[in-house]
Amino acid sequence: MSLIVQKFGGSSVADAPSIKRVAARIVETKKAGNDVVVTVSAMGDTTDDLLDLAHQVSGQPDSREMDMLLTTGERMSMSLLAMAIRDLGFDARSFTGSQAGMMTDAQHGRARIVDVTPTRVRAALDEGAIAIVAGFQGFNTDSRDITTLGRGGSDTTAVALAAVLGAEVCEIYTDVDGVFTADPRVVPRAQKLAAATYEEMLELAAAGAKVINIRAVEFARRHGVTLHVRSSFTQDVGTFISKEHGGEAVEEPIIAGVAGDTSEAKITVVGVPDIPGKAAEIFTIVAGAGANIDMIVQNVSVHEAGRTDISFTLPIEDGERTMQALEDAREESGFESLIYDDEIGRLSVVGAGMRTNAGVSAQLFTALSGAGINIEMISTSEIRISVIMRSDILPDAVRAVHRAFGLDGDVDATVYAGTGR
Ligand code: ADP
Ligand code: ASP
Ligand code: MG
């Protein structure tokens, strides 16, 4: 008997009829002779609504209490789903993250899994039940507190369970038919990928394609878990994510996809003394503020000879803290001023075949200039090129680049549900 882990995202369990539909689907898999472990997210936009609520009662909500609050979302959906399955005549048991043995470190809001001991999940399976595990949550044994894994963390819960339980596949059910060449909400003519490698999916996720969480992909790659991203609204086959594209005979596509991201901001440190050690000093301060920087550019200062301007991008949520840390060090470090800009957008093209294909950057820059788009920063990796531009033109730029690389399909992609929030 094989074991299948199925994860259902918020838009797949948004209301009572959806929960019943998902329950029926899970039962189908069980009836086909499989053991089934389910990971479920909070219903619809519940997590966002809870976050809004917290910010209405507190300017800076306490992180421990925030985790207590947010984990209630998944508790609602897991228990409702178990009830719906039981009504179909099958045994089902829901478990919180801690009951399922999801042990994490103590970092509230972004905890990392340190160990998974799903004793009760295994026992439920042994007794023929369907196990339902709350996504996105864990437990820290030192603080004895409940933690959350960060936004989109239910994907990681599912993959972690699939890894330790030795599942045949981890199915990620969502509101689109799979992983597309671009977000179908932005590019209607985006096409579904039959397959993607872990590497490509990691880059796409890092570039802003939120269809699957980056940490889940990392986990899957490390443990060799095959992922199948598909729609919970149809029976169609979705996108398989594994080590290879599907045998040596399949040539790697030059471009797997185009992604856009507006979750970063840019900080420019103006008038940095142009002497050795200054960049090290600045990035030590930035690292001390706990910011995860992405792109860096250094230019001759527009203001003064003998000085340089250093710009870098970082997640918007790290912006304020990093600006404060830099400002505190301004006099001692000797730079002139700081500029904060949170209206940037990052466009990325990703593809394993870029490794062996020169000319992708030329094609990208030609497409962007043809669309009248000004590039502010550029960075590249082996299989990705990213450019920074104004955020308001990002959707147009993604569509233009998608078209220029010949990725537009003949028909519009279907978005089944969700608000894209
Ligand atoms: P879930 O609630 O199931 O976790 P998410 O909203 O987190 O769903 O992720 C699914 C969404 O990801 C889709 O509705 C789509 O708008 C977005 N998305 C972004 N980039 C892509 C892509 N390349 N392929 C498919 N979906 C994408
Ligand atoms: N409910 C959580 C979120 O919205 C976790 C998840 O859906 O993966 O981020
Ligand atoms: Mg998600």
Coordinates of C-alpha atoms and ligand atoms in Angstrom, one line a residue:
M1 CA 0.0 0.0 0.0
S2 CA 1.4 3.4 -0.9
L3 CA 1.3 6.5 1.2
I4 CA 0.2 9.8 -0.4
V5 CA 0.5 13.2 1.3
Q6 CA -2.0 15.8 0.1
K7 CA -1.9 19.5 1.0
F8 CA -4.9 21.7 0.4
G9 CA -4.3 25.5 0.3
G10 CA -6.6 28.1 1.7
S11 CA -8.6 28.7 -1.5
S12 CA -9.4 25.0 -1.7
V13 CA -11.1 25.0 1.7
A14 CA -12.5 28.5 1.7
D15 CA -16.1 27.5 2.8
A16 CA -18.3 24.6 3.9
P17 CA -19.1 23.3 0.3
S18 CA -15.3 23.5 -0.6
I19 CA -14.4 21.5 2.6
K20 CA -17.0 18.8 1.6
R21 CA -15.6 18.7 -2.0
V22 CA -12.1 18.3 -0.7
A23 CA -13.2 15.6 1.8
A24 CA -14.7 13.6 -1.1
R25 CA -11.5 13.9 -3.0
I26 CA -9.4 12.7 -0.1
V27 CA -11.8 9.7 0.3
E28 CA -11.3 8.9 -3.4
T29 CA -7.6 8.5 -2.8
K30 CA -8.2 6.4 0.2
K31 CA -10.7 4.2 -1.7
A32 CA -8.1 3.7 -4.4
G33 CA -6.1 1.7 -1.8
N34 CA -3.7 4.4 -0.5
D35 CA -2.8 5.5 3.0
V36 CA -3.5 9.3 3.1
V37 CA -2.1 12.0 5.2
V38 CA -3.5 15.5 4.6
T39 CA -2.1 18.9 5.5
V40 CA -4.5 21.7 5.4
S41 CA -4.2 25.5 5.4
A42 CA -6.5 28.0 7.0
M43 CA -9.8 28.7 5.2
G44 CA -9.6 31.3 2.4
D45 CA -8.0 34.6 3.6
T46 CA -8.4 33.7 7.3
T47 CA -4.6 34.2 8.1
D48 CA -4.7 37.6 6.5
D49 CA -7.9 38.5 8.4
L50 CA -6.4 37.3 11.7
L51 CA -3.3 39.4 11.0
D52 CA -5.4 42.5 10.3
L53 CA -7.3 41.9 13.6
A54 CA -4.1 41.6 15.6
H55 CA -2.9 44.9 14.2
Q56 CA -6.2 46.5 15.1
V57 CA -5.7 45.7 18.8
S58 CA -1.9 46.2 19.0
G59 CA 0.6 48.5 17.3
Q60 CA 3.3 45.8 17.6
P61 CA 1.6 42.5 18.3
D62 CA 3.7 40.2 20.5
S63 CA 5.1 37.4 18.4
R64 CA 4.2 34.5 20.8
E65 CA 0.6 35.7 20.9
M66 CA 0.6 36.2 17.2
D67 CA 1.5 32.5 16.7
M68 CA -1.2 31.4 19.2
L69 CA -3.7 33.5 17.1
L70 CA -2.6 32.4 13.6
T71 CA -2.5 28.7 14.4
T72 CA -6.3 28.8 15.2
G73 CA -6.9 29.2 11.4
E74 CA -5.5 25.8 10.6
R75 CA -7.2 24.3 13.6
M76 CA -10.6 25.3 12.2
S77 CA -10.0 23.8 8.8
M78 CA -8.4 20.5 10.0
S79 CA -11.3 19.7 12.4
L80 CA -14.0 20.7 9.9
L81 CA -12.3 18.5 7.2
A82 CA -12.1 15.6 9.6
M83 CA -15.8 16.0 10.4
A84 CA -16.7 16.1 6.7
I85 CA -14.6 12.9 6.0
R86 CA -16.3 11.1 8.9
D87 CA -19.7 11.9 7.4
L88 CA -18.6 10.1 4.2
G89 CA -18.1 7.0 6.3
F90 CA -14.3 7.1 6.7
D91 CA -12.3 7.4 9.9
A92 CA -10.4 10.7 10.0
R93 CA -8.4 12.3 12.8
S94 CA -7.0 15.8 13.0
F95 CA -3.8 16.7 14.7
T96 CA -2.3 20.1 15.6
G97 CA 1.4 20.6 14.7
S98 CA 2.6 19.6 18.1
Q99 CA 0.4 16.5 18.2
A100 CA 1.8 15.5 14.9
G101 CA 5.4 15.8 16.3
M102 CA 6.4 18.9 14.2
M103 CA 9.3 20.2 16.4
T104 CA 10.7 23.6 15.5
D105 CA 13.2 26.1 16.9
A106 CA 11.8 28.9 19.0
Q107 CA 11.6 31.7 16.4
H108 CA 8.0 32.8 16.4
G109 CA 6.6 33.7 13.0
R110 CA 9.5 32.0 11.1
A111 CA 10.3 28.8 12.9
R112 CA 12.4 26.1 11.3
I113 CA 11.6 22.5 11.6
V114 CA 14.3 20.6 13.6
D115 CA 12.6 17.2 14.0
V116 CA 9.5 15.4 13.0
T117 CA 8.2 12.5 15.1
P118 CA 4.7 11.7 13.7
T119 CA 4.0 8.9 16.1
R120 CA 0.3 9.7 16.4
V121 CA 0.0 10.1 12.6
R122 CA 1.5 6.7 12.1
A123 CA -0.8 5.2 14.7
A124 CA -3.8 6.7 13.0
L125 CA -2.7 5.3 9.6
D126 CA -2.1 1.9 11.2
E127 CA -5.7 1.9 12.4
G128 CA -6.9 2.7 8.9
A129 CA -7.7 6.3 9.5
I130 CA -7.0 9.3 7.4
A131 CA -4.7 11.7 9.3
I132 CA -5.2 15.4 8.9
V133 CA -2.4 17.7 10.1
A134 CA -2.6 21.4 10.7
G135 CA -0.3 23.1 8.3
F136 CA 2.2 25.9 9.1
Q137 CA 2.6 25.2 12.8
G138 CA 5.0 23.5 15.2
F139 CA 6.1 23.3 18.8
N140 CA 9.3 24.2 20.5
T141 CA 10.3 21.8 23.3
D142 CA 12.5 24.3 25.2
S143 CA 10.0 27.2 25.4
R144 CA 7.0 24.7 25.2
D145 CA 5.3 27.2 22.9
I146 CA 3.5 26.9 19.7
T147 CA 5.3 28.3 16.6
T148 CA 4.5 29.1 13.0
L149 CA 6.7 28.5 10.0
G150 CA 6.1 31.7 8.1
R151 CA 3.6 32.6 5.4
G152 CA 2.9 29.8 3.0
G153 CA 4.3 27.3 5.5
S154 CA 1.7 24.6 5.1
D155 CA 3.6 23.5 2.0
T156 CA 6.6 22.8 4.2
T157 CA 4.5 20.9 6.7
A158 CA 3.3 18.6 3.9
V159 CA 6.7 18.0 2.5
A160 CA 8.3 17.3 5.9
L161 CA 5.6 14.7 6.6
A162 CA 6.1 13.2 3.1
A163 CA 9.8 13.0 3.8
V164 CA 9.7 11.3 7.2
L165 CA 6.7 9.0 6.3
G166 CA 8.4 8.0 3.0
A167 CA 5.4 9.1 0.9
E168 CA 5.3 8.1 -2.8
V169 CA 4.4 11.7 -3.7
C170 CA 3.4 15.0 -2.0
E171 CA 0.5 16.5 -3.8
I172 CA 0.1 20.3 -3.5
Y173 CA -3.5 21.2 -4.3
T174 CA -4.2 24.8 -5.2
D175 CA -6.4 27.1 -7.2
V176 CA -4.6 26.9 -10.5
D177 CA -3.7 23.8 -12.7
G178 CA 0.0 23.6 -11.7
V179 CA 3.1 25.7 -12.0
F180 CA 2.8 28.0 -15.0
T181 CA 5.3 29.9 -17.1
A182 CA 4.1 33.0 -15.2
D183 CA 1.4 33.9 -12.6
P184 CA -1.8 33.3 -14.6
R185 CA -3.4 36.1 -12.7
V186 CA -0.9 38.5 -14.3
V187 CA -0.3 36.7 -17.6
P188 CA -3.6 35.1 -18.8
R189 CA -1.8 33.3 -21.6
A190 CA 0.7 31.6 -19.3
Q191 CA 1.1 27.9 -19.9
K192 CA 1.3 25.0 -17.5
L193 CA 4.7 23.3 -17.1
A194 CA 4.5 19.5 -17.2
A195 CA 7.6 19.3 -15.1
A196 CA 10.2 21.5 -13.4
T197 CA 13.4 20.6 -11.6
Y198 CA 13.9 21.4 -7.9
E199 CA 16.5 24.0 -8.9
E200 CA 14.1 25.8 -11.3
M201 CA 11.3 25.8 -8.8
L202 CA 13.6 27.1 -6.1
E203 CA 14.6 30.0 -8.3
L204 CA 11.0 30.6 -9.4
A205 CA 9.8 30.6 -5.8
A206 CA 12.7 33.0 -4.8
A207 CA 11.7 35.2 -7.7
G208 CA 8.1 35.6 -6.3
A209 CA 6.1 32.7 -7.8
K210 CA 4.2 32.0 -4.6
V211 CA 2.4 28.8 -5.9
I212 CA 4.7 26.8 -3.7
N213 CA 6.8 27.9 -0.7
I214 CA 10.6 28.0 -1.2
R215 CA 11.4 26.2 2.0
A216 CA 9.1 23.4 1.0
V217 CA 11.0 23.0 -2.3
E218 CA 14.3 23.0 -0.4
F219 CA 13.1 20.3 1.9
A220 CA 11.8 18.3 -1.0
R221 CA 15.1 18.5 -2.8
R222 CA 17.1 17.6 0.3
H223 CA 15.0 14.5 0.9
G224 CA 14.1 13.6 -2.7
V225 CA 10.4 14.0 -2.3
T226 CA 8.5 14.2 -5.6
L227 CA 6.0 17.1 -5.7
H228 CA 2.9 17.3 -7.8
V229 CA 1.4 20.7 -7.9
R230 CA -2.2 20.5 -9.2
S231 CA -5.7 21.9 -9.0
S232 CA -8.2 20.8 -6.3
F233 CA -11.0 21.8 -8.7
T234 CA -10.3 19.3 -11.5
Q235 CA -8.8 15.8 -11.9
D236 CA -6.2 17.1 -14.4
V237 CA -2.5 16.2 -13.9
G238 CA -0.5 19.2 -12.8
T239 CA 3.2 19.9 -12.6
F240 CA 5.7 17.4 -11.3
I241 CA 8.7 18.8 -9.5
S242 CA 11.7 16.4 -9.1
K243 CA 15.4 16.1 -9.8
E244 CA 15.2 16.0 -13.6
H245 CA 12.8 17.1 -16.3
G246 CA 11.8 13.5 -17.0
G247 CA 14.6 11.4 -18.4
E248 CA 17.7 12.3 -20.3
A249 CA 15.8 12.4 -23.6
V250 CA 13.9 15.5 -22.5
E251 CA 15.8 18.7 -23.4
E252 CA 15.8 21.4 -20.7
P253 CA 13.7 24.4 -21.7
I254 CA 15.8 27.6 -22.0
I255 CA 13.2 29.5 -20.0
A256 CA 10.9 27.8 -17.5
G257 CA 9.1 30.9 -16.4
V258 CA 8.9 34.6 -15.7
A259 CA 8.1 35.9 -12.3
G260 CA 7.4 39.3 -10.7
D261 CA 7.9 40.4 -7.1
T262 CA 7.0 43.6 -5.3
S263 CA 7.9 42.5 -1.8
E264 CA 11.3 44.1 -1.8
A265 CA 12.6 47.7 -1.1
K266 CA 15.8 49.4 -2.1
I267 CA 18.1 51.3 0.3
T268 CA 20.8 53.6 -1.2
V269 CA 23.6 54.7 1.1
V270 CA 24.7 58.0 -0.4
G271 CA 28.2 59.4 -0.3
V272 CA 30.2 56.5 1.2
P273 CA 33.9 57.4 1.5
D274 CA 35.6 55.5 -1.3
I275 CA 38.2 53.6 0.8
P276 CA 38.8 49.9 1.5
G277 CA 36.6 48.4 4.2
K278 CA 33.6 50.7 3.9
A279 CA 31.4 48.2 2.1
A280 CA 32.3 45.6 4.7
E281 CA 31.3 48.0 7.4
I282 CA 28.0 48.8 5.9
F283 CA 27.0 45.3 5.2
T284 CA 28.0 44.2 8.7
I285 CA 25.5 46.7 10.0
V286 CA 22.9 45.5 7.6
A287 CA 23.6 41.9 8.6
G288 CA 23.4 42.9 12.3
A289 CA 19.9 44.2 11.6
G290 CA 19.0 40.7 10.4
A291 CA 18.2 41.8 6.9
N292 CA 18.3 39.3 4.0
I293 CA 19.8 41.3 1.2
D294 CA 19.4 40.4 -2.5
M295 CA 21.0 42.7 -5.1
I296 CA 23.8 45.1 -4.5
V297 CA 25.1 47.9 -6.8
Q298 CA 27.9 50.3 -6.2
N299 CA 28.3 53.5 -8.3
V300 CA 30.5 56.6 -8.3
S301 CA 28.6 59.1 -6.2
V302 CA 26.6 61.7 -8.2
H303 CA 27.3 64.2 -5.5
E304 CA 31.0 64.2 -4.7
A305 CA 34.3 62.9 -6.0
G306 CA 36.0 60.3 -3.9
R307 CA 32.7 58.9 -2.7
T308 CA 30.4 56.1 -3.9
D309 CA 26.8 55.3 -3.6
I310 CA 25.8 51.8 -2.5
S311 CA 22.3 50.5 -3.3
F312 CA 20.9 47.1 -2.2
T313 CA 17.5 45.4 -2.1
L314 CA 15.9 43.7 0.9
P315 CA 12.5 42.4 2.0
I316 CA 10.2 45.4 2.8
E317 CA 9.5 44.0 6.3
D318 CA 13.3 44.4 7.1
G319 CA 13.3 48.0 5.7
E320 CA 12.5 50.1 8.7
R321 CA 14.8 48.2 11.1
T322 CA 17.7 48.3 8.6
M323 CA 17.3 52.0 7.9
Q324 CA 17.4 52.7 11.7
A325 CA 20.5 50.6 12.2
L326 CA 22.3 52.4 9.3
E327 CA 21.1 55.8 10.5
D328 CA 22.5 55.1 14.0
A329 CA 25.9 54.4 12.4
R330 CA 25.9 57.3 9.9
E331 CA 28.3 59.7 11.7
E332 CA 30.8 57.1 12.7
S333 CA 30.8 55.5 9.2
G334 CA 31.0 58.9 7.4
F335 CA 28.4 58.4 4.7
E336 CA 26.2 61.3 3.8
S337 CA 22.6 60.1 3.7
L338 CA 20.1 57.3 3.1
I339 CA 17.3 56.9 0.5
Y340 CA 14.5 54.4 1.1
D341 CA 12.5 53.3 -1.9
D342 CA 9.7 50.7 -1.6
E343 CA 8.2 51.2 -5.0
I344 CA 10.5 48.8 -6.8
G345 CA 9.5 45.7 -8.7
R346 CA 11.8 42.7 -9.6
L347 CA 11.3 40.7 -12.8
S348 CA 13.1 37.4 -13.2
V349 CA 13.4 34.9 -15.9
V350 CA 14.4 31.4 -14.8
G351 CA 15.4 28.3 -16.8
A352 CA 17.9 25.4 -16.4
G353 CA 18.7 25.7 -20.1
M354 CA 20.1 29.2 -19.6
R355 CA 23.3 27.6 -18.5
T356 CA 24.1 26.5 -22.0
N357 CA 22.4 29.4 -23.9
A358 CA 24.2 32.7 -24.3
G359 CA 22.0 35.5 -25.5
V360 CA 19.2 35.2 -23.0
S361 CA 20.1 38.5 -21.3
A362 CA 20.3 40.3 -24.7
Q363 CA 16.9 39.0 -25.5
L364 CA 15.5 40.1 -22.1
F365 CA 17.0 43.6 -22.3
T366 CA 15.7 44.0 -25.9
A367 CA 12.2 42.9 -24.8
L368 CA 12.3 45.4 -21.9
S369 CA 13.6 48.3 -24.0
G370 CA 10.9 47.5 -26.6
A371 CA 8.3 47.9 -23.9
G372 CA 9.9 51.2 -22.9
I373 CA 11.0 49.9 -19.5
N374 CA 13.9 51.4 -17.6
I375 CA 16.2 48.9 -15.8
E376 CA 17.6 50.1 -12.5
M377 CA 19.6 47.1 -11.3
I378 CA 20.5 43.7 -12.7
S379 CA 21.6 40.4 -11.0
T380 CA 22.2 37.0 -12.4
S381 CA 22.7 33.4 -11.2
E382 CA 23.5 30.3 -13.3
I383 CA 19.8 29.8 -14.2
R384 CA 18.2 33.2 -13.4
I385 CA 18.4 36.8 -14.5
S386 CA 16.6 39.5 -12.4
V387 CA 16.1 43.2 -13.1
I388 CA 14.7 45.9 -10.8
M389 CA 12.3 48.5 -12.2
R390 CA 9.4 50.7 -11.0
S391 CA 6.7 48.5 -9.3
D392 CA 3.8 50.0 -11.2
I393 CA 5.1 48.8 -14.6
L394 CA 6.1 45.3 -13.4
P395 CA 2.9 43.5 -14.6
D396 CA 3.2 45.0 -18.1
A397 CA 6.9 44.1 -18.1
V398 CA 6.2 40.5 -17.1
R399 CA 3.6 40.2 -19.9
A400 CA 6.0 41.8 -22.5
V401 CA 8.9 39.5 -21.5
H402 CA 6.6 36.4 -21.5
R403 CA 5.5 37.2 -25.0
A404 CA 9.0 38.0 -26.2
F405 CA 10.3 34.7 -25.1
G406 CA 7.5 32.9 -27.0
L407 CA 5.9 31.6 -23.9
D408 CA 2.3 32.8 -24.6
G409 CA -0.1 30.0 -25.1
D410 CA -3.2 29.8 -27.3
V411 CA -5.8 29.9 -24.6
D412 CA -6.3 31.6 -21.3
A413 CA -5.3 29.7 -18.1
T414 CA -8.0 29.0 -15.6
V415 CA -7.9 30.5 -12.1
Y416 CA -10.5 28.6 -10.1
A417 CA -10.7 30.5 -6.9
G418 CA -8.9 32.7 -4.4
T419 CA -8.3 36.4 -4.3
G420 CA -4.6 36.2 -5.1
R421 CA -4.0 38.0 -1.7
Ligands
ADP1 P1 -2.8 28.2 -1.8 O1 -3.9 28.9 -1.0 O2 -3.3 27.0 -2.5 O3 -1.5 27.9 -1.0 P2 -1.4 30.3 -3.1 O4 -2.2 31.6 -3.2 O5 -0.4 30.3 -2.0 O6 -2.4 29.1 -3.0 O7 -0.7 30.0 -4.4 C1 -1.4 29.9 -5.6 C2 -1.3 31.1 -6.5 O8 0.1 31.3 -6.9 C3 -2.1 31.1 -7.8 O9 -3.4 31.4 -7.6 C4 -1.3 32.1 -8.6 O10 -2.0 33.4 -8.7 C5 0.0 32.3 -7.9 N1 1.2 32.1 -8.8 C6 2.3 32.9 -8.9 N2 3.1 32.5 -9.8 C7 2.7 31.3 -10.3 C8 3.1 30.4 -11.3 N3 4.3 30.6 -11.9 N4 2.4 29.4 -11.5 C9 1.2 29.1 -10.9 N5 0.7 30.0 -10.0 C10 1.4 31.1 -9.7
ASP2 N1 -2.3 29.9 6.5 C1 -0.9 30.2 6.3 C2 -0.7 31.4 5.4 O1 -1.7 31.9 4.9 C3 -0.1 29.1 5.9 C4 -0.4 28.6 4.5 O2 -1.4 28.8 3.9 O3 0.5 27.9 3.9 O4 0.3 31.8 5.2
MG3 MG 0.4 28.9 -0.6

